[in-house]
mmCIF file of C-alpha atoms in Angstrom:
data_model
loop_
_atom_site.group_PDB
_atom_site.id
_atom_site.type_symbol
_atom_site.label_atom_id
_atom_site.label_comp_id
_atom_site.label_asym_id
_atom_site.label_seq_id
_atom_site.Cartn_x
_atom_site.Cartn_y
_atom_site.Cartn_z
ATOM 1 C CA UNK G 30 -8.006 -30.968 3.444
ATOM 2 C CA UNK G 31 -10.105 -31.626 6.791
ATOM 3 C CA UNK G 32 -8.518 -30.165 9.817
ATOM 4 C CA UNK G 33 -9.904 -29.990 13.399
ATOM 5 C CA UNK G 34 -8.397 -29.449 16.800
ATOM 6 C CA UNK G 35 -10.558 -32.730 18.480
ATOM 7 C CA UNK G 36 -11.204 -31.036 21.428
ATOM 8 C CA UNK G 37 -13.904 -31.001 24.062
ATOM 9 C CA UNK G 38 -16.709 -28.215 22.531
ATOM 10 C CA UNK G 39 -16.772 -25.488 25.273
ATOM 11 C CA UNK G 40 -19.678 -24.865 27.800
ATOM 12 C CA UNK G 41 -22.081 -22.418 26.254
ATOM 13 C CA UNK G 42 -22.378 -18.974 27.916
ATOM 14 C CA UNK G 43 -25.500 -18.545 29.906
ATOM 15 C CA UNK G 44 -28.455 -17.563 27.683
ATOM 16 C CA UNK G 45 -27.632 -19.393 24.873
ATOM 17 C CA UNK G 46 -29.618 -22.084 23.982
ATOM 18 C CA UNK G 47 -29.107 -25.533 21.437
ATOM 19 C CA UNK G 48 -32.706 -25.961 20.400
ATOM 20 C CA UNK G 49 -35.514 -23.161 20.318
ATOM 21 C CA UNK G 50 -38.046 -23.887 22.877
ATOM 22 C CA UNK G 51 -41.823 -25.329 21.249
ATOM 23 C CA UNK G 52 -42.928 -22.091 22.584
ATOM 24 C CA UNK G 53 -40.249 -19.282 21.439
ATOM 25 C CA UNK G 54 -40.665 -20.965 18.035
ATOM 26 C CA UNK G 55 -44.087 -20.177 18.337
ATOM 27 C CA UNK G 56 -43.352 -16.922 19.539
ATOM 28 C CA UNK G 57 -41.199 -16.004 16.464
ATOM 29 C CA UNK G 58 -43.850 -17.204 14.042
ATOM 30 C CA UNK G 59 -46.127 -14.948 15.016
ATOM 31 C CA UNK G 60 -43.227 -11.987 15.341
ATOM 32 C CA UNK G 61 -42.299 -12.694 11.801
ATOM 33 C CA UNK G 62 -45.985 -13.769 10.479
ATOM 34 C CA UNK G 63 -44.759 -17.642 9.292
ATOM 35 C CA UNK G 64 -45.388 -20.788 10.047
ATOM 36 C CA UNK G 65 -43.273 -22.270 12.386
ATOM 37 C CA UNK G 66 -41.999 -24.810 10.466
ATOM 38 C CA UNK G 67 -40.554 -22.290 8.289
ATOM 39 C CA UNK G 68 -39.006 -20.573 11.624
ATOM 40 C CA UNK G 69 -37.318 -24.448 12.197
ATOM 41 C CA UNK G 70 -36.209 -24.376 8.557
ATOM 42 C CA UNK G 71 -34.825 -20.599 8.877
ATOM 43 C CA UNK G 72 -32.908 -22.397 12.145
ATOM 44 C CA UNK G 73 -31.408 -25.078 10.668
ATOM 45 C CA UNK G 74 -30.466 -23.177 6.918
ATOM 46 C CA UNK G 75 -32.600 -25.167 4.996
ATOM 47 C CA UNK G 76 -33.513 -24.652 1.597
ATOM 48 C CA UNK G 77 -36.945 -23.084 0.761
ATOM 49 C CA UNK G 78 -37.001 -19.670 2.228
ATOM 50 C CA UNK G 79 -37.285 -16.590 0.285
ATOM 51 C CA UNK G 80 -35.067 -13.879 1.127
ATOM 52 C CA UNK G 81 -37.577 -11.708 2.162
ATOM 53 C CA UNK G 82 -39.036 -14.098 4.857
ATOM 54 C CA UNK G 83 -35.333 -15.467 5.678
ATOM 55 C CA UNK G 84 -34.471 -12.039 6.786
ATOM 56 C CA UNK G 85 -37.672 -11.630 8.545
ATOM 57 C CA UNK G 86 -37.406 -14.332 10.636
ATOM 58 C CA UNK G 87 -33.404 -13.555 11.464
ATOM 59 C CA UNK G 88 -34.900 -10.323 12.729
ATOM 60 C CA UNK G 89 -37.343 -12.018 15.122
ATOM 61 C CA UNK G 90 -35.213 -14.568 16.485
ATOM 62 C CA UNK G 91 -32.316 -11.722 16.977
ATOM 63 C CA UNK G 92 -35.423 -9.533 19.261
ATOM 64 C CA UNK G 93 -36.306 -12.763 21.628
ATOM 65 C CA UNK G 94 -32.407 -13.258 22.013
ATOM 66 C CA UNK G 95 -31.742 -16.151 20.189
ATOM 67 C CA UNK G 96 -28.259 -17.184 19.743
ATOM 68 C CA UNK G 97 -27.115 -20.547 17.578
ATOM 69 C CA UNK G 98 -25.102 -22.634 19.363
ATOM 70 C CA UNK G 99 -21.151 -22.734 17.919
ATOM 71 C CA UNK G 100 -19.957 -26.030 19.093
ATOM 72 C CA UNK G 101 -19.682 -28.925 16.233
ATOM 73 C CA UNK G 102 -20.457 -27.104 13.255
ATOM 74 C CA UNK G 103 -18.297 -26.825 10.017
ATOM 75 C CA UNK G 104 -16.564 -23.300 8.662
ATOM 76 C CA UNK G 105 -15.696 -24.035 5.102
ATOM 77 C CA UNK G 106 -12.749 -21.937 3.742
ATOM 78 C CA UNK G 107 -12.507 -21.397 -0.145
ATOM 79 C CA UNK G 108 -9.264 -20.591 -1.646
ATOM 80 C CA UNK G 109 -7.376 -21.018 -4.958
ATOM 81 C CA UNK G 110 -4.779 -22.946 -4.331
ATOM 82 C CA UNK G 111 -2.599 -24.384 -1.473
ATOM 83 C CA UNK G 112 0.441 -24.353 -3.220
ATOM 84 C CA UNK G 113 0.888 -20.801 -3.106
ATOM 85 C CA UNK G 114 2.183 -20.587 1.041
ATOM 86 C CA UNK G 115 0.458 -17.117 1.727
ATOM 87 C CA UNK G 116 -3.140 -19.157 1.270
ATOM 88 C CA UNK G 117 -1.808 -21.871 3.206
ATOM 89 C CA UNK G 118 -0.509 -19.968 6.204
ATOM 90 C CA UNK G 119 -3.907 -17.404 5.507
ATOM 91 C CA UNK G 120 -5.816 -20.863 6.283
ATOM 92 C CA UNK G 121 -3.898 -22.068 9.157
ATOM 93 C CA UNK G 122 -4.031 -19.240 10.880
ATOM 94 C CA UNK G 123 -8.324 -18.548 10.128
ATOM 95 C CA UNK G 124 -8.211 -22.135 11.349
ATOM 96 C CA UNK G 125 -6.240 -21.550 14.597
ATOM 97 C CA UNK G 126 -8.427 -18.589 15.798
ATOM 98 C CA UNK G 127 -11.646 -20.525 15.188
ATOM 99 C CA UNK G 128 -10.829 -23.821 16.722
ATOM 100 C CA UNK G 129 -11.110 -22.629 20.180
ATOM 101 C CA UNK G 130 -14.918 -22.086 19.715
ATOM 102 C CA UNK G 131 -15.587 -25.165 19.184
ATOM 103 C CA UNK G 132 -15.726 -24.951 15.311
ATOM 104 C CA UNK G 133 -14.104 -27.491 12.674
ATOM 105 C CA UNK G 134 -12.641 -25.876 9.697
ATOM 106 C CA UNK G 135 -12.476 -27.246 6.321
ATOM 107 C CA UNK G 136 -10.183 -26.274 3.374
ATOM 108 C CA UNK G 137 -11.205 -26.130 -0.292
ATOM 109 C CA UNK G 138 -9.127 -25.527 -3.004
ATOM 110 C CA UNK G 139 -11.062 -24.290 -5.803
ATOM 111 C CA UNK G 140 -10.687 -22.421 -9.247
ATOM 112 C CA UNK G 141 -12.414 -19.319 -8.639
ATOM 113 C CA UNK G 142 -15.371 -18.826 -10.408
ATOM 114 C CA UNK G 143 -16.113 -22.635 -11.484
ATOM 115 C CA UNK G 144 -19.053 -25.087 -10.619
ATOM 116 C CA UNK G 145 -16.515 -26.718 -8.100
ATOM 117 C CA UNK G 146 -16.362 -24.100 -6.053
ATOM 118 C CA UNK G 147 -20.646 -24.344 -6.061
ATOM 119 C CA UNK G 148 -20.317 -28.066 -5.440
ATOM 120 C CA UNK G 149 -18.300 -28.021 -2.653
ATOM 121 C CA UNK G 150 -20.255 -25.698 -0.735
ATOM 122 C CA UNK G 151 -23.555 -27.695 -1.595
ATOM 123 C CA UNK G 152 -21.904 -31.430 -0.878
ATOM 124 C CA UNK G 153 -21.123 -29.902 2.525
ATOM 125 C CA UNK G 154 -24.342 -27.359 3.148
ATOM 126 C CA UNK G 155 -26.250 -30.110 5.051
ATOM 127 C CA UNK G 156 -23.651 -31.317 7.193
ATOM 128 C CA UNK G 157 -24.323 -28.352 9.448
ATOM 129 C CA UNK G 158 -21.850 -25.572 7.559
ATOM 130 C CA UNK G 159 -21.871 -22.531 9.947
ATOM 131 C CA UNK G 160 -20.250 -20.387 8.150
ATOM 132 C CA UNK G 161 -18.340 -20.036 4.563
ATOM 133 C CA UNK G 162 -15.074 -17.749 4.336
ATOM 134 C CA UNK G 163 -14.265 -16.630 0.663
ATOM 135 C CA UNK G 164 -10.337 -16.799 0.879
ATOM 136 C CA UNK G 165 -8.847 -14.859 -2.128
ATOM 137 C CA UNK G 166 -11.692 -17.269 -4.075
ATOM 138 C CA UNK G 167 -14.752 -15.906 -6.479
ATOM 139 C CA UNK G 168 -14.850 -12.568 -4.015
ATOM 140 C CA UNK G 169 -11.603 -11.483 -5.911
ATOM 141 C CA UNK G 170 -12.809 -11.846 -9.372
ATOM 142 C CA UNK G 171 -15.184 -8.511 -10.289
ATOM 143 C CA UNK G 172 -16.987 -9.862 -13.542
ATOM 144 C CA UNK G 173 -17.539 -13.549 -12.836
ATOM 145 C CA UNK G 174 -20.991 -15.076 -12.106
ATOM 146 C CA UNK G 175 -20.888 -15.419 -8.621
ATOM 147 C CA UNK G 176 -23.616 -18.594 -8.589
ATOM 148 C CA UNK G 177 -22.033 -19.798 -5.475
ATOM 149 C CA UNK G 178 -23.042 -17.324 -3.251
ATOM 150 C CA UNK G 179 -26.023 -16.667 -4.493
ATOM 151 C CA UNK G 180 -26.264 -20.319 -3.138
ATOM 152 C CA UNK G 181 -25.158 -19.536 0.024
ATOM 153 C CA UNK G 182 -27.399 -16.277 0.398
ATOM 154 C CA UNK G 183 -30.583 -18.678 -0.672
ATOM 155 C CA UNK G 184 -29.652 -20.615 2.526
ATOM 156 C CA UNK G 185 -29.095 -18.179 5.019
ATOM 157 C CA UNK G 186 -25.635 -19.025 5.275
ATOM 158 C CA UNK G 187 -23.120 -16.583 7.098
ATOM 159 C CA UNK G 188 -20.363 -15.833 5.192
ATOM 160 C CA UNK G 189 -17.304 -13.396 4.956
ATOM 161 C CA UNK G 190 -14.683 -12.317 2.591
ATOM 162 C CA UNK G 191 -10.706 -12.223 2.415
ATOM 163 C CA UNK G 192 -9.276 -9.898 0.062
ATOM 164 C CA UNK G 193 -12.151 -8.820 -1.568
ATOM 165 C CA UNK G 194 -16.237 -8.871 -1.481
ATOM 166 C CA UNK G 195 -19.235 -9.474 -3.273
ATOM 167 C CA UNK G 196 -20.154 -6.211 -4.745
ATOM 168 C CA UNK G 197 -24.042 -7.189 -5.325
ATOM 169 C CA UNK G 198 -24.539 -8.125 -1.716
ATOM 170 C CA UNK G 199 -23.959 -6.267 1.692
ATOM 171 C CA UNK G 200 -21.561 -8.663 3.572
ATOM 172 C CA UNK G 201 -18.340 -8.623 6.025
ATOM 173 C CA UNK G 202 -14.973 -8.268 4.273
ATOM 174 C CA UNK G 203 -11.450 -8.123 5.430
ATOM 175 C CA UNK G 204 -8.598 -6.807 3.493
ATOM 176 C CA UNK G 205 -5.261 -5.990 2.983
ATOM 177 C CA UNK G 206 -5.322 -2.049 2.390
ATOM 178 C CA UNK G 207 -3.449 -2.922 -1.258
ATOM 179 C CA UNK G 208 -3.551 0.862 -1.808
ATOM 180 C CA UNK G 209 -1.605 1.750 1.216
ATOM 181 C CA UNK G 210 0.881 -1.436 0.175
ATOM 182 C CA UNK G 211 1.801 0.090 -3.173
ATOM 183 C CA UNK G 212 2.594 3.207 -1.461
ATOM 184 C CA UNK G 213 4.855 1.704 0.964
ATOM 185 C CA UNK G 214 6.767 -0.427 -1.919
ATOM 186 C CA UNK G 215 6.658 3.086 -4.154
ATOM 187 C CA UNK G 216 7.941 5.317 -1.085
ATOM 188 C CA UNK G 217 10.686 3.081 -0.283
ATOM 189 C CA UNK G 218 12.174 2.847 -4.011
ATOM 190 C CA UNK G 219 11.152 6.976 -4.391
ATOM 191 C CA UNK G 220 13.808 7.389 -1.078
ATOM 192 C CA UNK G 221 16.194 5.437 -2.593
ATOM 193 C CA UNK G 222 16.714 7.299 -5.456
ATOM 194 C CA UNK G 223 14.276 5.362 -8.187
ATOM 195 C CA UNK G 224 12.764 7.599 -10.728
ATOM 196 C CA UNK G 225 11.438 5.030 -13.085
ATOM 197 C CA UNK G 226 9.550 2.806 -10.972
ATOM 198 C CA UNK G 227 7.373 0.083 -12.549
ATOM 199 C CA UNK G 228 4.609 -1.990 -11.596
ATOM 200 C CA UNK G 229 4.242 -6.232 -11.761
ATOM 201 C CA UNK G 230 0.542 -6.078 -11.540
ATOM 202 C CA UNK G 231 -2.364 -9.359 -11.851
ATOM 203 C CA UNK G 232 -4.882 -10.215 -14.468
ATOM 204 C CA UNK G 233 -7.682 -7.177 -14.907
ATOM 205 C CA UNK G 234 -10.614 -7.707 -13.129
ATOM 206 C CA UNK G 235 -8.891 -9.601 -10.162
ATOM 207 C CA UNK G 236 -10.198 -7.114 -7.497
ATOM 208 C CA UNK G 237 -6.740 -6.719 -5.523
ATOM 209 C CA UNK G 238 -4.570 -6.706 -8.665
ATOM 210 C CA UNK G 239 -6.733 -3.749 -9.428
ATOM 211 C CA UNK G 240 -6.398 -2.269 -6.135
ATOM 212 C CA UNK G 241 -3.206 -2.091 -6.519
ATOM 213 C CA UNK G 242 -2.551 -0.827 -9.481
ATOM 214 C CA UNK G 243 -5.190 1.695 -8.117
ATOM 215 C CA UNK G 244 -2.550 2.766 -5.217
ATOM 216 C CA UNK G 245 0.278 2.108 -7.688
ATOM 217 C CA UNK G 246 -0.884 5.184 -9.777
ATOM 218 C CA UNK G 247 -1.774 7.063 -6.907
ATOM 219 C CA UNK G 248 1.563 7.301 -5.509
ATOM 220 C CA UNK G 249 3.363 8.157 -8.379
ATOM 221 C CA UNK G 250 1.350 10.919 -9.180
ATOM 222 C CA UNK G 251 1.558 12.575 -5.982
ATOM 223 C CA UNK G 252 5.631 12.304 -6.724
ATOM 224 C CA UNK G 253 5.037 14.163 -10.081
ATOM 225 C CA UNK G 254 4.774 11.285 -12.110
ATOM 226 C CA UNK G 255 1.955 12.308 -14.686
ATOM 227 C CA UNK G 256 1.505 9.765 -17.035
ATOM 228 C CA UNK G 257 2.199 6.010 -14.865
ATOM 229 C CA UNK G 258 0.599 4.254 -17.057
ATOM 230 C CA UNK G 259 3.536 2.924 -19.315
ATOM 231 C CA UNK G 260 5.186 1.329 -16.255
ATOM 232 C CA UNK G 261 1.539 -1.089 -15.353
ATOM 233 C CA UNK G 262 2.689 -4.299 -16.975
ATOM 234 C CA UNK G 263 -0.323 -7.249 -16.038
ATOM 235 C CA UNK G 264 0.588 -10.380 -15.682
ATOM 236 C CA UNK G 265 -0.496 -14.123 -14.020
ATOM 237 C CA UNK G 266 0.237 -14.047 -10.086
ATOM 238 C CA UNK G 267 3.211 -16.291 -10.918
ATOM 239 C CA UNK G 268 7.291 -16.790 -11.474
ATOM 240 C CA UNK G 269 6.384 -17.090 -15.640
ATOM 241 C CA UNK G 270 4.064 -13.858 -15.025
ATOM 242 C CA UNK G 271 6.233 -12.070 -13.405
ATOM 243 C CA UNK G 272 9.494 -12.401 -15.586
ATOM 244 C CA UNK G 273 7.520 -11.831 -18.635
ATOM 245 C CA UNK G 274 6.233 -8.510 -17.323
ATOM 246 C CA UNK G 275 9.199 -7.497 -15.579
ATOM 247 C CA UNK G 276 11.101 -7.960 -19.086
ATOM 248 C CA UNK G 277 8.954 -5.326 -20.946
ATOM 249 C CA UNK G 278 9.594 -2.911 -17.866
ATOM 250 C CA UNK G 279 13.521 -3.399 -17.477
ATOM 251 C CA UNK G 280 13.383 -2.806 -21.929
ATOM 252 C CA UNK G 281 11.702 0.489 -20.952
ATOM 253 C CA UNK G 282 14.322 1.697 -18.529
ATOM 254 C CA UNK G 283 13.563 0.841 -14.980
ATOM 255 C CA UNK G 284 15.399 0.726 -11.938
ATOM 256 C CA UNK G 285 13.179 -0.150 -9.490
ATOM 257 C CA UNK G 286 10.381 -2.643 -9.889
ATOM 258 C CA UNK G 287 7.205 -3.041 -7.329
ATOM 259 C CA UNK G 288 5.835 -7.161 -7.713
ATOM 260 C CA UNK G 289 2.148 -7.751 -6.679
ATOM 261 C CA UNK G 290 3.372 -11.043 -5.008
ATOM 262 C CA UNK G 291 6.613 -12.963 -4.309
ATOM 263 C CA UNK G 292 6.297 -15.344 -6.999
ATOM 264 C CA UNK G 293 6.090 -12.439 -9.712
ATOM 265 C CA UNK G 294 9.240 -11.067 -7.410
ATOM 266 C CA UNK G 295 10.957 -14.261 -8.051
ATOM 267 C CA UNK G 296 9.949 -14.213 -12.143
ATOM 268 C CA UNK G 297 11.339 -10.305 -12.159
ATOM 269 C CA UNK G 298 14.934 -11.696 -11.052
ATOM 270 C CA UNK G 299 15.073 -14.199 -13.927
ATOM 271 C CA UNK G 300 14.296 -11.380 -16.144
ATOM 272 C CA UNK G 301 17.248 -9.646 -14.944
ATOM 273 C CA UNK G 302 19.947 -12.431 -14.672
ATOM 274 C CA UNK G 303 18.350 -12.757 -18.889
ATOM 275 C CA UNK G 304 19.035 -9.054 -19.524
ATOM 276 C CA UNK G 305 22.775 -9.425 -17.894
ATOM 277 C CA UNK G 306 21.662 -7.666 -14.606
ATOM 278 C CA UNK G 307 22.117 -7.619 -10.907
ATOM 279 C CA UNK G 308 19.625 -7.198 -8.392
ATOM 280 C CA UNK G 309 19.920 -4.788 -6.408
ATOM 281 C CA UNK G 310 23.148 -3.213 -7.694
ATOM 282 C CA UNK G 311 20.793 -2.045 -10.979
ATOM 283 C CA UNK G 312 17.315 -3.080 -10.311
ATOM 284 C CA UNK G 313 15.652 -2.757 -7.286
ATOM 285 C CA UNK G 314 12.881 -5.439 -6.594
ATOM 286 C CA UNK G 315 9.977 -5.316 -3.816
ATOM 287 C CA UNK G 316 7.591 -8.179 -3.283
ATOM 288 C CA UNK G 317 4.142 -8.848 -2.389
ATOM 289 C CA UNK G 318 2.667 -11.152 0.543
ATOM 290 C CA UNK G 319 6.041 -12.147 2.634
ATOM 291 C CA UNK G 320 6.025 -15.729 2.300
ATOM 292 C CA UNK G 321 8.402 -17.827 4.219
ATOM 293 C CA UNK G 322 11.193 -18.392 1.461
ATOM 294 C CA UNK G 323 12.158 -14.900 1.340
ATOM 295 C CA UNK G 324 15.202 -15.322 3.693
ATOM 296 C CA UNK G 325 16.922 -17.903 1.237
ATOM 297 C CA UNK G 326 16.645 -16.945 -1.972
ATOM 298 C CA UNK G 327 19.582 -14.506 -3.349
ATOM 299 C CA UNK G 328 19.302 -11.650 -2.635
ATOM 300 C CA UNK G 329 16.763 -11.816 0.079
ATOM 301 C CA UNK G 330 13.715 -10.310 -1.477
ATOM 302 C CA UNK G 331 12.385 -6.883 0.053
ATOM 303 C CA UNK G 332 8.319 -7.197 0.772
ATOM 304 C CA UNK G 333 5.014 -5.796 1.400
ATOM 305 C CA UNK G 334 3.964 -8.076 4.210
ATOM 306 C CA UNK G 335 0.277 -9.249 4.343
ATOM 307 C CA UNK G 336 -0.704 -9.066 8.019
ATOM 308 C CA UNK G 337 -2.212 -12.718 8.096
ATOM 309 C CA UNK G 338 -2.448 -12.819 11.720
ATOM 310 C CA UNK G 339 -4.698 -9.825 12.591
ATOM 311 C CA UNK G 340 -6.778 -10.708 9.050
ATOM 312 C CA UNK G 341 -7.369 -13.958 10.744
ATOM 313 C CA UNK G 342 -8.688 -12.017 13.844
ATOM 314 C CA UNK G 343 -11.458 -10.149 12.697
ATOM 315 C CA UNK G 344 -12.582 -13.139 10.887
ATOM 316 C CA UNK G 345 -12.542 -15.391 13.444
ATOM 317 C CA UNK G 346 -14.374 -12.606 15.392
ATOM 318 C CA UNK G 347 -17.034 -11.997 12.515
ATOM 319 C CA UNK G 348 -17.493 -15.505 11.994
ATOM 320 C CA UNK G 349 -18.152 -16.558 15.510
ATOM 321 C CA UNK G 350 -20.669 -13.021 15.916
ATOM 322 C CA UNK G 351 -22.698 -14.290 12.503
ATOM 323 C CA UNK G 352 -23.212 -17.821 13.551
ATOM 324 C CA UNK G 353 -24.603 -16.246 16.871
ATOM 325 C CA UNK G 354 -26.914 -14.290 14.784
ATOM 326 C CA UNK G 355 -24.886 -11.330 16.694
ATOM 327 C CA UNK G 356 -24.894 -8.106 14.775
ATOM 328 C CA UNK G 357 -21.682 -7.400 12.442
ATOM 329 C CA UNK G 358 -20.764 -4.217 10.772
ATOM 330 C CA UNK G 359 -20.750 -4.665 6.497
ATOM 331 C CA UNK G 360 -18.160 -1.793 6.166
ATOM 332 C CA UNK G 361 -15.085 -3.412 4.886
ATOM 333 C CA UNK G 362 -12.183 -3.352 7.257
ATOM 334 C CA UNK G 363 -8.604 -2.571 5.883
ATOM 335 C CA UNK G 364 -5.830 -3.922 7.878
ATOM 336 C CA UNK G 365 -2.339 -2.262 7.570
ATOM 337 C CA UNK G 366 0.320 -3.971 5.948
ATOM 338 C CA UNK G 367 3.814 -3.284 6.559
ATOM 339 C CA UNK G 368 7.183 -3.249 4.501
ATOM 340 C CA UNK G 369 10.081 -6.263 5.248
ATOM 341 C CA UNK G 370 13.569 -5.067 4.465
ATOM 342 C CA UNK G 371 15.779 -7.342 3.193
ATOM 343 C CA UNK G 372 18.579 -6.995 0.837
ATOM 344 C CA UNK G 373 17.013 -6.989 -2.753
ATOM 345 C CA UNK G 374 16.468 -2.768 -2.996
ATOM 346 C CA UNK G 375 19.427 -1.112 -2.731
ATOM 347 C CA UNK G 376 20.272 3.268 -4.241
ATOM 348 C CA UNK G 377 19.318 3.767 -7.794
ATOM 349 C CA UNK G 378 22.642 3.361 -9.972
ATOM 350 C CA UNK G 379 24.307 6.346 -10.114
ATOM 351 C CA UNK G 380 23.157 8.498 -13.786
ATOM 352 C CA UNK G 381 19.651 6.276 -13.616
#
């Protein structure tokens, strides 16, 4: 899905030029000890550049002041699926933020992980991509061979993560803190009374599943809870997922049950309509993501809201800084979620 806001590209700040002059380039070749067509093909991302001498001419062009212009050039956005509306609604807004500079975003559904992900980056690569954001994609998955940005890294390609980064190479990522999510969802069943508390977590090796599992653990212990392990049920990120998991929990006792999205949320109330139970009136059920059905399904279903808009912020920021050859910070930045109340967690029943 191509989307674009077909406006005029806006003026260019003073300073910053389209084309490198005959004699900076010449400038920068000697800086960087190239030739200067291999400063043009550094430029213009081409292929044929070792790392090494990639970086070294970044560096030079950064001293002289060099900054790529932003206007009519392609950010391609990876992301599983768009059926799922948190990814949709992730993309929009990445898109909305962008558009004003000038930039025309394009949105990839991909498997994580497969050769389609590679080919769509390489189909596109010489159409002038800018800039590549990994949303939820191959930058979630910790033991996968990550061929496509090794790709992007071989052309000097800026790129930032969503959710997750590459751990093999030093590159921008925004994230939801997952560990301070699970806390939230925990520390709102823990007030009301929940004492067996279990968790609707994704597949191993999916790095925010395992994040928040991570915080999941973490904030039962510091109730007392020694041993959480019996209540970590993995799962699919999905309605099927989340019932099957939710069933072995509910067969072990618990009252209150934290989802690591709405669609396992969704699969945990099947699996107590099946076992002849009511939510909330005897299990207690806290979502992941907020997406924009929770008002009318019954009950509506208490979340952990994903703060889309301000992820979407320091990406569009990044993004725009990286194209500009501007300097970014690598650190991961965590960005707070925050709980939604609605009416699906109610006081553990009484004797629980």
């Amino acid at each position: 899905m191509a989307t674009g806001n077909g406006s005029e590209p806006p003026k260019r700040r003073k300073g910053t030029r389209a084309a490198i002059g005959s004699t900076t380039l010449a400038q920068v070749a000697r800086a960087a000890d190239v030739s200067e067509a291999t400063v043009s093909r550094v430029i213009n991302r081409k292929y044929g550049v070792a790392p090494a001498t990639r970086q070294a001419v970044e560096e030079a062009l950064k001293q002289i002041g060099y900054e790529r212009p932003l206007d009519n050039r392609l950010v391609v956005m990876l992301t599983p699926n768009l059926k799922n509306p948190i990814f949709a609604l992730q993309g929009e807004r990445v898109e909305n933020e962008l558009n004003p500079h000038g930039l025309t975003t394009i949105i990839c559904p991909v498997y994580p992980g497969t050769p389609r992900e590679r080919d769509y980056v390489e189909s596109l690569v010489d159409a002038g991509v800018a800039a590549i954001v990994f949303l939820s994609s191959s930058n979630t998955l910790r033991d996968e061979d990550h061929r496509v940005v090794q790709f992007v890294e071989s052309r000097g390609i800026p790129y930032v993560s969503i959710n997750g980064g590459f751990p093999e190479y030093e590159a921008p990522v925004v994230s939801t803190d997952d560990w301070r999510a699970a806390e939230l969802a925990v520390g709102h069943l823990w007030d009301l009374g929940h004492r067996r508390v279990g968790l609707l977590a994704g597949p191993t090796g999916n790095l925010p599943a395992d994040r928040r599992v991570e915080g999941f653990r973490e904030a039962l212990r510091r109730r007392g809870v020694e041993d959480p392990e019996p209540f970590v049920v993995r799962q699919h990120f999905n309605v099927e997922g989340g019932r099957q998991a939710a069933a072995v929990l509910l067969e072990q006792g618990a009252t209150g049950i934290v989802a690591s999205s709405d669609e396992m949320a969704f699969g945990a109330y099947r699996a107590a309509e099946r076992a002849g139970l009511r939510v909330p009136e005897d299990v207690s059920v806290v979502g992941y993501d907020d997406s924009p059905v929770l008002d009318f399904i019954g009950p509506p279903l208490t979340t952990v809201r994903q703060p889309i808009e301000r992820i979407a912020e320091n990406v569009a920021r990044i993004v725009t800084s990286l194209i500009s050859s501007r300097a970014v910070s690598n650190e991961e930045i965590l960005v707070e979620p925050e709980l939604r109340l609605r009416r699906s967690t109610a006081p553990a029943p009484s004797g629980a």
